[in-house]
Amino acid sequence: MNKVITLKERPSGKPDEKNFELKKEEKPALEDGEILLESKYISVDPYLRGRMRDEDSYITPFKLNEPLSSMVVAKIVESKNDEFQEGDHVSGMLQWKQFQKHTGEDLNKITNKKVPLSAYLGILGLTGLTAYLALKNIGKLKEGETLLVSGAAGAVGSVVGQIGKIKGCRVVGIAGTDEKIDHIKSDFGFDAGINYKTTEDMAKAIKEHCPDGVDVYFDNVGGEILDAAMQNINDFARIINCGAISIYNKEEVPKGMRLEGIMVKKRALMQGFIVRDHADEFQEAIKQLGSWLADDKLKFDETRREGFENVPKAFIEIFEGKNTGKMLVEV
Ligand code: NDP
């Protein structure tokens, strides 16, 4: 039998394990031109929360009682397609199923055996690409500038900070525990870090740690941390709206500071970013990230949970800050 995880009900507020259902179904049989995939690593990501709402967005919502999907690294266990060989690995947007059949269309063949397979969900997957391409296209970092990043110990944030160091910037990270702050400084080379959970006045703390002001703010969290960052931006600052995890579970969007005064006064640029808009740059980005990895200029970490049935739990843990680096499930 095959295991499948479906969306049983749409979460209200923070997702709960009861919103998901583990079902059993027959293992699929192949037709000509198809391959059978066995999921090996499943990515859980904050943006999936948005797909659980019944709302139009840049990506379609999940349907109730149907399998969820995310980026998955899978092994080809049977092939009736000449382009795919049994035993090879692929990554792609796949369903939360232990086994699934596929035509192979839009799957990426994993050929580089030097990096672990799970890296294709993180540093060489969508989160690494997000860090690199958002900085390249919006951040446009210059040597000597100050880069501030929130969600700094997470999958995207930890790569953003390291790229900032490669570009010769002062890099300050914001994260939710003292252990995470120590980690980003000692393992990833950040110059300073701020624990937003124990800091009363975030605007003041950012000012202290960014004495020359903030040139680029890479925002993964939104909300009050964004407001605090905005009070410290320099002339011609670039603000990258990559994510807003602090509001993903809110049923009503919280009100915050008005930003137009600061934006005009500072002639700042604030731009939203969606990695899928930049598919034509993925190969170049993977090449650059791979080369920094090979030269040991870039490191990555991940938090692994084990067992297919723990995918919903791992997803929920992201909102509790339980991960450092990429959160994923080893099936
Ligand atoms: P992370 O690995 O950073 O995990 C999420 C982290 O967010 C948690 O570990 C937690 O760390 C922090 N967090 C959770 N709740 C809150 C809160 N209420 N306030 C502040 N921080 C919180 O996830 P990713 O790296 O995968 O994603 C980071 C952001 O980037 C997300 O907002 C995501 O949606 C976005 N994203 C956007 C993409 C795009 O194309 N635009 C692509 C990929 C990701 P802590 O302990 O520090 O609180």
Short mmCIF file of C-alpha atoms in Angstrom, two decimals, residues 3 5 17 39-42 44 98 302-315 317 326-331:
data_model
loop_
_atom_site.label_atom_id
_atom_site.label_comp_id
_atom_site.label_asym_id
_atom_site.label_seq_id
_atom_site.Cartn_x
_atom_site.Cartn_y
_atom_site.Cartn_z
CA LYS A 3 0.85 6.42 2.02
CA ILE A 5 -1.06 13.06 3.13
CA GLU A 17 -1.87 18.20 12.89
CA SER A 39 9.96 10.14 -2.14
CA LYS A 40 13.25 10.39 -0.26
CA TYR A 41 13.27 13.96 1.11
CA ILE A 42 10.23 16.24 1.37
CA VAL A 44 8.28 21.82 4.18
CA GLN A 98 5.41 7.80 -0.59
CA GLU A 302 19.34 21.60 7.71
CA THR A 303 16.94 20.29 10.34
CA ARG A 304 15.72 16.81 9.49
CA ARG A 305 12.68 15.02 10.78
CA GLU A 306 12.29 11.34 9.99
CA GLY A 307 9.28 9.42 8.68
CA PHE A 308 6.68 10.23 6.03
CA GLU A 309 3.89 10.61 8.61
CA ASN A 310 5.84 13.43 10.30
CA VAL A 311 5.62 15.83 7.32
CA PRO A 312 2.71 17.87 8.81
CA LYS A 313 4.45 18.05 12.21
CA ALA A 314 7.69 19.29 10.60
CA PHE A 315 5.69 21.90 8.68
CA GLU A 317 7.45 23.30 13.67
CA LYS A 326 16.33 24.03 5.77
CA MET A 327 13.52 22.10 7.43
CA LEU A 328 12.89 18.80 5.63
CA VAL A 329 11.67 15.29 6.20
CA GLU A 330 13.68 12.19 5.40
CA VAL A 331 11.03 9.70 4.36
#
